[in-house]
Amino acid sequence: MAPAQGQFSDHSDGVDGKDRAEEGPPVPPAFLAAVDALRSARLRPELEVEATRPPRRLAPHAYALEAAVVDGEEDLADGRLVLLHDPAGQDAWNGTFRLVTLVRAELEPEMAADPLLPEVCWSWLTGALEDRGLAYGEASGTVTRAGSHYFGALSTRRPATQIEIRASWTPREGRGGVPETASHLTAWGDLLCQIAGLPPSEPSDAAVVTLPQRRGPQVS
């Protein structure tokens, strides 16, 4: 993850947006603006975030981030957020932008035993977006609960339960056809911290962070 809490690190595997743009369609200004907004997002200091290589085939243009909720040397939760853009739009999106996420965490036994856990975790996602006043549509996803029991040489470990949220949604586009990606990233950070078991943030907990501008957005 990133080298310091509450900060971005731009690790793009040596591929910059200009080079990738020469291989595919030109990078639209709306997509560049959406990525720039991600780079200026306000995030909680417990979050470590870095850019990573995006998927290539989901949309003409894509940008991806990985994040972890860190407490000392321990990662409490981790996830990936991908911004997709298709200037022609896609029927399933009902828009030209789409956000796709994967969030994972290990749960305490008491919470893992809750039969309503999948519904609760999904409500954390939608609630995080709504608490930030964000308009969105076409939300879909899955919540998976998986248990691990250890035997033999590992029998001293206590049983563990992991929760995984896979979801996507269409952010409402604003002026110039650009969605509020910074606010969506902040809401996603809220979800990561909530699934990690952290208390809700106070306004003073957010820190202005800037992703270094050494490379442009990756385009797939």
PDB file of C-alpha atoms in Angstrom:
ATOM      1  CA  MET A   1       0.000   0.000   0.000  1.00  0.00           C
ATOM      2  CA  ALA A   2       1.010   3.628   0.113  1.00  0.00           C
ATOM      3  CA  PRO A   3       4.092   4.645   2.111  1.00  0.00           C
ATOM      4  CA  ALA A   4       2.222   6.902   4.518  1.00  0.00           C
ATOM      5  CA  GLN A   5      -1.252   6.987   5.988  1.00  0.00           C
ATOM      6  CA  GLY A   6      -3.775   9.323   4.409  1.00  0.00           C
ATOM      7  CA  GLN A   7      -1.678   9.730   1.272  1.00  0.00           C
ATOM      8  CA  PHE A   8      -1.691   8.499  -2.292  1.00  0.00           C
ATOM      9  CA  SER A   9       1.205   6.871  -4.088  1.00  0.00           C
ATOM     10  CA  ASP A  10       1.215   6.637  -7.888  1.00  0.00           C
ATOM     11  CA  HIS A  11       2.583   3.223  -8.848  1.00  0.00           C
ATOM     12  CA  SER A  12       1.606   2.718 -12.477  1.00  0.00           C
ATOM     13  CA  ASP A  13       3.948  -0.095 -13.522  1.00  0.00           C
ATOM     14  CA  GLY A  14       5.838   2.286 -15.788  1.00  0.00           C
ATOM     15  CA  VAL A  15       2.881   2.832 -18.111  1.00  0.00           C
ATOM     16  CA  ASP A  16       1.616   6.381 -18.442  1.00  0.00           C
ATOM     17  CA  GLY A  17      -1.659   7.587 -19.860  1.00  0.00           C
ATOM     18  CA  LYS A  18      -0.083   9.233 -22.900  1.00  0.00           C
ATOM     19  CA  ASP A  19       1.566   6.016 -24.043  1.00  0.00           C
ATOM     20  CA  ARG A  20      -1.569   3.977 -23.488  1.00  0.00           C
ATOM     21  CA  ALA A  21      -3.654   6.622 -25.279  1.00  0.00           C
ATOM     22  CA  GLU A  22      -1.531   6.101 -28.398  1.00  0.00           C
ATOM     23  CA  GLU A  23      -2.608   2.445 -28.388  1.00  0.00           C
ATOM     24  CA  GLY A  24      -6.302   3.194 -28.027  1.00  0.00           C
ATOM     25  CA  PRO A  25      -8.870   6.002 -28.218  1.00  0.00           C
ATOM     26  CA  PRO A  26      -7.941   9.546 -27.128  1.00  0.00           C
ATOM     27  CA  VAL A  27      -8.497  10.268 -23.446  1.00  0.00           C
ATOM     28  CA  PRO A  28     -11.683  12.366 -23.061  1.00  0.00           C
ATOM     29  CA  PRO A  29     -11.455  15.570 -20.986  1.00  0.00           C
ATOM     30  CA  ALA A  30     -14.323  14.345 -18.768  1.00  0.00           C
ATOM     31  CA  PHE A  31     -12.330  11.248 -17.818  1.00  0.00           C
ATOM     32  CA  LEU A  32      -9.189  13.295 -17.124  1.00  0.00           C
ATOM     33  CA  ALA A  33     -11.228  15.620 -14.902  1.00  0.00           C
ATOM     34  CA  ALA A  34     -12.754  12.660 -13.045  1.00  0.00           C
ATOM     35  CA  VAL A  35      -9.301  11.216 -12.372  1.00  0.00           C
ATOM     36  CA  ASP A  36      -7.953  14.593 -11.271  1.00  0.00           C
ATOM     37  CA  ALA A  37     -10.804  14.767  -8.764  1.00  0.00           C
ATOM     38  CA  LEU A  38      -9.821  11.368  -7.377  1.00  0.00           C
ATOM     39  CA  ARG A  39      -6.302  12.689  -6.857  1.00  0.00           C
ATOM     40  CA  SER A  40      -7.571  15.558  -4.697  1.00  0.00           C
ATOM     41  CA  ALA A  41      -9.948  13.519  -2.512  1.00  0.00           C
ATOM     42  CA  ARG A  42     -10.130  13.982   1.258  1.00  0.00           C
ATOM     43  CA  LEU A  43      -9.488  10.685   3.029  1.00  0.00           C
ATOM     44  CA  ARG A  44      -9.243   9.434   6.568  1.00  0.00           C
ATOM     45  CA  PRO A  45      -5.677   9.111   7.904  1.00  0.00           C
ATOM     46  CA  GLU A  46      -6.140   5.363   8.537  1.00  0.00           C
ATOM     47  CA  LEU A  47      -6.355   4.773   4.782  1.00  0.00           C
ATOM     48  CA  GLU A  48      -3.359   3.950   2.616  1.00  0.00           C
ATOM     49  CA  VAL A  49      -4.096   4.281  -1.085  1.00  0.00           C
ATOM     50  CA  GLU A  50      -2.162   3.782  -4.296  1.00  0.00           C
ATOM     51  CA  ALA A  51      -2.872   3.710  -8.008  1.00  0.00           C
ATOM     52  CA  THR A  52      -2.686   0.320  -9.654  1.00  0.00           C
ATOM     53  CA  ARG A  53      -3.025  -1.129 -13.147  1.00  0.00           C
ATOM     54  CA  PRO A  54      -6.697  -1.044 -14.201  1.00  0.00           C
ATOM     55  CA  PRO A  55      -8.620  -3.747 -16.060  1.00  0.00           C
ATOM     56  CA  ARG A  56      -8.318  -3.491 -19.841  1.00  0.00           C
ATOM     57  CA  ARG A  57     -11.564  -4.832 -21.265  1.00  0.00           C
ATOM     58  CA  LEU A  58     -14.394  -3.417 -19.175  1.00  0.00           C
ATOM     59  CA  ALA A  59     -14.428   0.018 -20.832  1.00  0.00           C
ATOM     60  CA  PRO A  60     -12.370   2.133 -23.255  1.00  0.00           C
ATOM     61  CA  HIS A  61     -10.909   4.093 -20.306  1.00  0.00           C
ATOM     62  CA  ALA A  62     -10.222   2.935 -16.765  1.00  0.00           C
ATOM     63  CA  TYR A  63      -8.370   4.043 -13.650  1.00  0.00           C
ATOM     64  CA  ALA A  64      -7.883   1.907 -10.537  1.00  0.00           C
ATOM     65  CA  LEU A  65      -6.939   2.407  -6.903  1.00  0.00           C
ATOM     66  CA  GLU A  66      -6.080  -0.045  -4.135  1.00  0.00           C
ATOM     67  CA  ALA A  67      -6.486   0.809  -0.468  1.00  0.00           C
ATOM     68  CA  ALA A  68      -6.044  -0.661   2.998  1.00  0.00           C
ATOM     69  CA  VAL A  69      -7.205   0.383   6.439  1.00  0.00           C
ATOM     70  CA  VAL A  70      -4.049   0.233   8.548  1.00  0.00           C
ATOM     71  CA  ASP A  71      -3.638   0.042  12.318  1.00  0.00           C
ATOM     72  CA  GLY A  72       0.069  -0.085  13.119  1.00  0.00           C
ATOM     73  CA  GLU A  73       1.405  -3.031  11.145  1.00  0.00           C
ATOM     74  CA  GLU A  74      -2.000  -4.649  10.690  1.00  0.00           C
ATOM     75  CA  ASP A  75      -4.301  -4.300   7.682  1.00  0.00           C
ATOM     76  CA  LEU A  76      -7.862  -4.314   8.999  1.00  0.00           C
ATOM     77  CA  ALA A  77      -9.538  -4.223   5.584  1.00  0.00           C
ATOM     78  CA  ASP A  78      -8.529  -3.771   1.988  1.00  0.00           C
ATOM     79  CA  GLY A  79     -10.166  -3.064  -1.318  1.00  0.00           C
ATOM     80  CA  ARG A  80      -9.980  -1.914  -4.896  1.00  0.00           C
ATOM     81  CA  LEU A  81     -11.945   0.828  -6.653  1.00  0.00           C
ATOM     82  CA  VAL A  82     -12.064   1.115 -10.439  1.00  0.00           C
ATOM     83  CA  LEU A  83     -13.378   4.094 -12.390  1.00  0.00           C
ATOM     84  CA  LEU A  84     -14.647   3.120 -15.851  1.00  0.00           C
ATOM     85  CA  HIS A  85     -15.585   5.471 -18.660  1.00  0.00           C
ATOM     86  CA  ASP A  86     -17.225   4.747 -21.998  1.00  0.00           C
ATOM     87  CA  PRO A  87     -18.080   7.966 -23.886  1.00  0.00           C
ATOM     88  CA  ALA A  88     -20.733   6.053 -25.837  1.00  0.00           C
ATOM     89  CA  GLY A  89     -22.314   4.770 -22.633  1.00  0.00           C
ATOM     90  CA  GLN A  90     -23.367   1.222 -21.831  1.00  0.00           C
ATOM     91  CA  ASP A  91     -26.965   0.076 -21.447  1.00  0.00           C
ATOM     92  CA  ALA A  92     -26.341  -1.656 -18.129  1.00  0.00           C
ATOM     93  CA  TRP A  93     -24.756   1.496 -16.702  1.00  0.00           C
ATOM     94  CA  ASN A  94     -27.374   4.020 -17.810  1.00  0.00           C
ATOM     95  CA  GLY A  95     -24.517   6.514 -18.067  1.00  0.00           C
ATOM     96  CA  THR A  96     -20.969   6.960 -19.332  1.00  0.00           C
ATOM     97  CA  PHE A  97     -19.143   6.358 -16.014  1.00  0.00           C
ATOM     98  CA  ARG A  98     -19.200   3.346 -13.710  1.00  0.00           C
ATOM     99  CA  LEU A  99     -17.526   2.626 -10.365  1.00  0.00           C
ATOM    100  CA  VAL A 100     -16.630  -0.967  -9.524  1.00  0.00           C
ATOM    101  CA  THR A 101     -15.357  -2.110  -6.147  1.00  0.00           C
ATOM    102  CA  LEU A 102     -14.100  -5.062  -4.163  1.00  0.00           C
ATOM    103  CA  VAL A 103     -13.872  -4.723  -0.356  1.00  0.00           C
ATOM    104  CA  ARG A 104     -12.623  -7.435   2.052  1.00  0.00           C
ATOM    105  CA  ALA A 105     -12.203  -7.763   5.809  1.00  0.00           C
ATOM    106  CA  GLU A 106     -12.002 -10.376   8.549  1.00  0.00           C
ATOM    107  CA  LEU A 107     -14.839 -10.140  11.033  1.00  0.00           C
ATOM    108  CA  GLU A 108     -15.149 -10.669  14.746  1.00  0.00           C
ATOM    109  CA  PRO A 109     -16.993 -13.926  15.618  1.00  0.00           C
ATOM    110  CA  GLU A 110     -19.974 -12.081  17.096  1.00  0.00           C
ATOM    111  CA  MET A 111     -20.574 -10.116  13.909  1.00  0.00           C
ATOM    112  CA  ALA A 112     -19.855 -13.080  11.659  1.00  0.00           C
ATOM    113  CA  ALA A 113     -22.665 -15.049  13.318  1.00  0.00           C
ATOM    114  CA  ASP A 114     -25.300 -12.420  12.474  1.00  0.00           C
ATOM    115  CA  PRO A 115     -27.714 -13.979   9.941  1.00  0.00           C
ATOM    116  CA  LEU A 116     -28.441 -10.517   8.558  1.00  0.00           C
ATOM    117  CA  LEU A 117     -24.770  -9.749   7.924  1.00  0.00           C
ATOM    118  CA  PRO A 118     -24.996  -9.664   4.093  1.00  0.00           C
ATOM    119  CA  GLU A 119     -27.891  -7.208   4.202  1.00  0.00           C
ATOM    120  CA  VAL A 120     -26.088  -5.101   6.789  1.00  0.00           C
ATOM    121  CA  CYS A 121     -22.890  -4.938   4.704  1.00  0.00           C
ATOM    122  CA  TRP A 122     -24.818  -3.927   1.603  1.00  0.00           C
ATOM    123  CA  SER A 123     -26.523  -1.184   3.598  1.00  0.00           C
ATOM    124  CA  TRP A 124     -23.079   0.063   4.655  1.00  0.00           C
ATOM    125  CA  LEU A 125     -22.229   0.630   0.996  1.00  0.00           C
ATOM    126  CA  THR A 126     -25.445   2.400   0.063  1.00  0.00           C
ATOM    127  CA  GLY A 127     -25.450   4.280   3.358  1.00  0.00           C
ATOM    128  CA  ALA A 128     -21.901   5.551   2.793  1.00  0.00           C
ATOM    129  CA  LEU A 129     -22.957   7.014  -0.548  1.00  0.00           C
ATOM    130  CA  GLU A 130     -26.162   8.496   0.794  1.00  0.00           C
ATOM    131  CA  ASP A 131     -24.469   9.970   3.876  1.00  0.00           C
ATOM    132  CA  ARG A 132     -22.261  11.969   1.484  1.00  0.00           C
ATOM    133  CA  GLY A 133     -25.334  13.168  -0.413  1.00  0.00           C
ATOM    134  CA  LEU A 134     -24.296  11.353  -3.586  1.00  0.00           C
ATOM    135  CA  ALA A 135     -26.713  10.549  -6.375  1.00  0.00           C
ATOM    136  CA  TYR A 136     -26.181   7.223  -8.099  1.00  0.00           C
ATOM    137  CA  GLY A 137     -28.058   4.560 -10.011  1.00  0.00           C
ATOM    138  CA  GLU A 138     -28.018   0.989 -11.259  1.00  0.00           C
ATOM    139  CA  ALA A 139     -26.324  -0.331  -8.104  1.00  0.00           C
ATOM    140  CA  SER A 140     -25.679  -4.067  -8.069  1.00  0.00           C
ATOM    141  CA  GLY A 141     -23.395  -6.486  -6.303  1.00  0.00           C
ATOM    142  CA  THR A 142     -22.827  -9.446  -4.033  1.00  0.00           C
ATOM    143  CA  VAL A 143     -21.883  -9.935  -0.388  1.00  0.00           C
ATOM    144  CA  THR A 144     -20.020 -13.162   0.361  1.00  0.00           C
ATOM    145  CA  ARG A 145     -19.281 -14.593   3.789  1.00  0.00           C
ATOM    146  CA  ALA A 146     -16.634 -17.326   3.989  1.00  0.00           C
ATOM    147  CA  GLY A 147     -15.495 -19.201   7.090  1.00  0.00           C
ATOM    148  CA  SER A 148     -12.125 -20.843   7.734  1.00  0.00           C
ATOM    149  CA  HIS A 149     -11.495 -23.612  10.275  1.00  0.00           C
ATOM    150  CA  TYR A 150      -7.964 -24.758  11.010  1.00  0.00           C
ATOM    151  CA  PHE A 151      -6.718 -28.302  11.659  1.00  0.00           C
ATOM    152  CA  GLY A 152      -3.525 -30.188  12.323  1.00  0.00           C
ATOM    153  CA  ALA A 153      -0.523 -27.933  12.822  1.00  0.00           C
ATOM    154  CA  LEU A 154      -2.830 -24.928  12.433  1.00  0.00           C
ATOM    155  CA  SER A 155      -5.400 -26.103  14.970  1.00  0.00           C
ATOM    156  CA  THR A 156      -4.341 -23.480  17.518  1.00  0.00           C
ATOM    157  CA  ARG A 157      -5.747 -20.745  15.311  1.00  0.00           C
ATOM    158  CA  ARG A 158      -9.270 -19.705  16.065  1.00  0.00           C
ATOM    159  CA  PRO A 159     -11.898 -19.939  13.285  1.00  0.00           C
ATOM    160  CA  ALA A 160     -12.018 -16.885  11.054  1.00  0.00           C
ATOM    161  CA  THR A 161     -14.730 -15.362   8.890  1.00  0.00           C
ATOM    162  CA  GLN A 162     -14.069 -13.111   5.930  1.00  0.00           C
ATOM    163  CA  ILE A 163     -16.610 -10.811   4.311  1.00  0.00           C
ATOM    164  CA  GLU A 164     -16.293  -9.687   0.720  1.00  0.00           C
ATOM    165  CA  ILE A 165     -18.355  -7.015  -1.032  1.00  0.00           C
ATOM    166  CA  ARG A 166     -18.307  -6.812  -4.819  1.00  0.00           C
ATOM    167  CA  ALA A 167     -20.382  -3.972  -6.191  1.00  0.00           C
ATOM    168  CA  SER A 168     -20.773  -1.441  -8.948  1.00  0.00           C
ATOM    169  CA  TRP A 169     -22.845   1.692  -9.424  1.00  0.00           C
ATOM    170  CA  THR A 170     -23.279   4.589 -11.836  1.00  0.00           C
ATOM    171  CA  PRO A 171     -22.359   7.989 -10.369  1.00  0.00           C
ATOM    172  CA  ARG A 172     -24.548  10.863 -11.510  1.00  0.00           C
ATOM    173  CA  GLU A 173     -22.718  13.101 -13.942  1.00  0.00           C
ATOM    174  CA  GLY A 174     -22.495  16.792 -13.162  1.00  0.00           C
ATOM    175  CA  ARG A 175     -21.184  19.829 -14.996  1.00  0.00           C
ATOM    176  CA  GLY A 176     -19.326  18.892 -18.166  1.00  0.00           C
ATOM    177  CA  GLY A 177     -20.469  15.295 -17.797  1.00  0.00           C
ATOM    178  CA  VAL A 178     -18.066  14.724 -14.875  1.00  0.00           C
ATOM    179  CA  PRO A 179     -19.257  12.854 -11.747  1.00  0.00           C
ATOM    180  CA  GLU A 180     -18.173  13.796  -8.211  1.00  0.00           C
ATOM    181  CA  THR A 181     -15.519  11.105  -8.087  1.00  0.00           C
ATOM    182  CA  ALA A 182     -13.691  12.629  -5.110  1.00  0.00           C
ATOM    183  CA  SER A 183     -16.828  12.347  -2.982  1.00  0.00           C
ATOM    184  CA  HIS A 184     -17.458   8.804  -4.197  1.00  0.00           C
ATOM    185  CA  LEU A 185     -13.901   7.877  -3.226  1.00  0.00           C
ATOM    186  CA  THR A 186     -14.388   9.452   0.193  1.00  0.00           C
ATOM    187  CA  ALA A 187     -17.620   7.489   0.672  1.00  0.00           C
ATOM    188  CA  TRP A 188     -15.832   4.316  -0.405  1.00  0.00           C
ATOM    189  CA  GLY A 189     -13.146   5.065   2.194  1.00  0.00           C
ATOM    190  CA  ASP A 190     -15.920   5.397   4.780  1.00  0.00           C
ATOM    191  CA  LEU A 191     -17.142   1.922   3.801  1.00  0.00           C
ATOM    192  CA  LEU A 192     -13.652   0.452   4.151  1.00  0.00           C
ATOM    193  CA  CYS A 193     -13.230   1.950   7.603  1.00  0.00           C
ATOM    194  CA  GLN A 194     -16.680   0.796   8.706  1.00  0.00           C
ATOM    195  CA  ILE A 195     -16.116  -2.788   7.615  1.00  0.00           C
ATOM    196  CA  ALA A 196     -12.748  -2.632   9.406  1.00  0.00           C
ATOM    197  CA  GLY A 197     -14.596  -1.815  12.637  1.00  0.00           C
ATOM    198  CA  LEU A 198     -13.495   1.806  13.014  1.00  0.00           C
ATOM    199  CA  PRO A 199     -15.858   4.410  14.478  1.00  0.00           C
ATOM    200  CA  PRO A 200     -17.397   7.038  12.188  1.00  0.00           C
ATOM    201  CA  SER A 201     -15.012   9.819  11.236  1.00  0.00           C
ATOM    202  CA  GLU A 202     -15.131  13.376  12.456  1.00  0.00           C
ATOM    203  CA  PRO A 203     -14.664  16.245   9.970  1.00  0.00           C
ATOM    204  CA  SER A 204     -11.200  16.873  11.392  1.00  0.00           C
ATOM    205  CA  ASP A 205     -10.153  13.291  10.603  1.00  0.00           C
ATOM    206  CA  ALA A 206      -9.965  13.949   6.862  1.00  0.00           C
ATOM    207  CA  ALA A 207      -6.691  15.008   5.335  1.00  0.00           C
ATOM    208  CA  VAL A 208      -6.204  16.634   1.964  1.00  0.00           C
ATOM    209  CA  VAL A 209      -4.103  14.274  -0.109  1.00  0.00           C
ATOM    210  CA  THR A 210      -2.751  14.657  -3.620  1.00  0.00           C
ATOM    211  CA  LEU A 211      -1.713  11.897  -5.976  1.00  0.00           C
ATOM    212  CA  PRO A 212       1.636  12.831  -7.553  1.00  0.00           C
ATOM    213  CA  GLN A 213       1.270  14.028 -11.137  1.00  0.00           C
ATOM    214  CA  ARG A 214       4.257  12.111 -12.525  1.00  0.00           C
ATOM    215  CA  ARG A 215       2.022  10.015 -14.756  1.00  0.00           C
ATOM    216  CA  GLY A 216      -1.335  10.463 -16.390  1.00  0.00           C
ATOM    217  CA  PRO A 217      -4.308   8.143 -15.913  1.00  0.00           C
ATOM    218  CA  GLN A 218      -4.022   4.664 -17.311  1.00  0.00           C
ATOM    219  CA  VAL A 219      -6.361   3.923 -20.177  1.00  0.00           C
ATOM    220  CA  SER A 220      -7.535   0.493 -21.083  1.00  0.00           C
TER     221      SER A 220
END
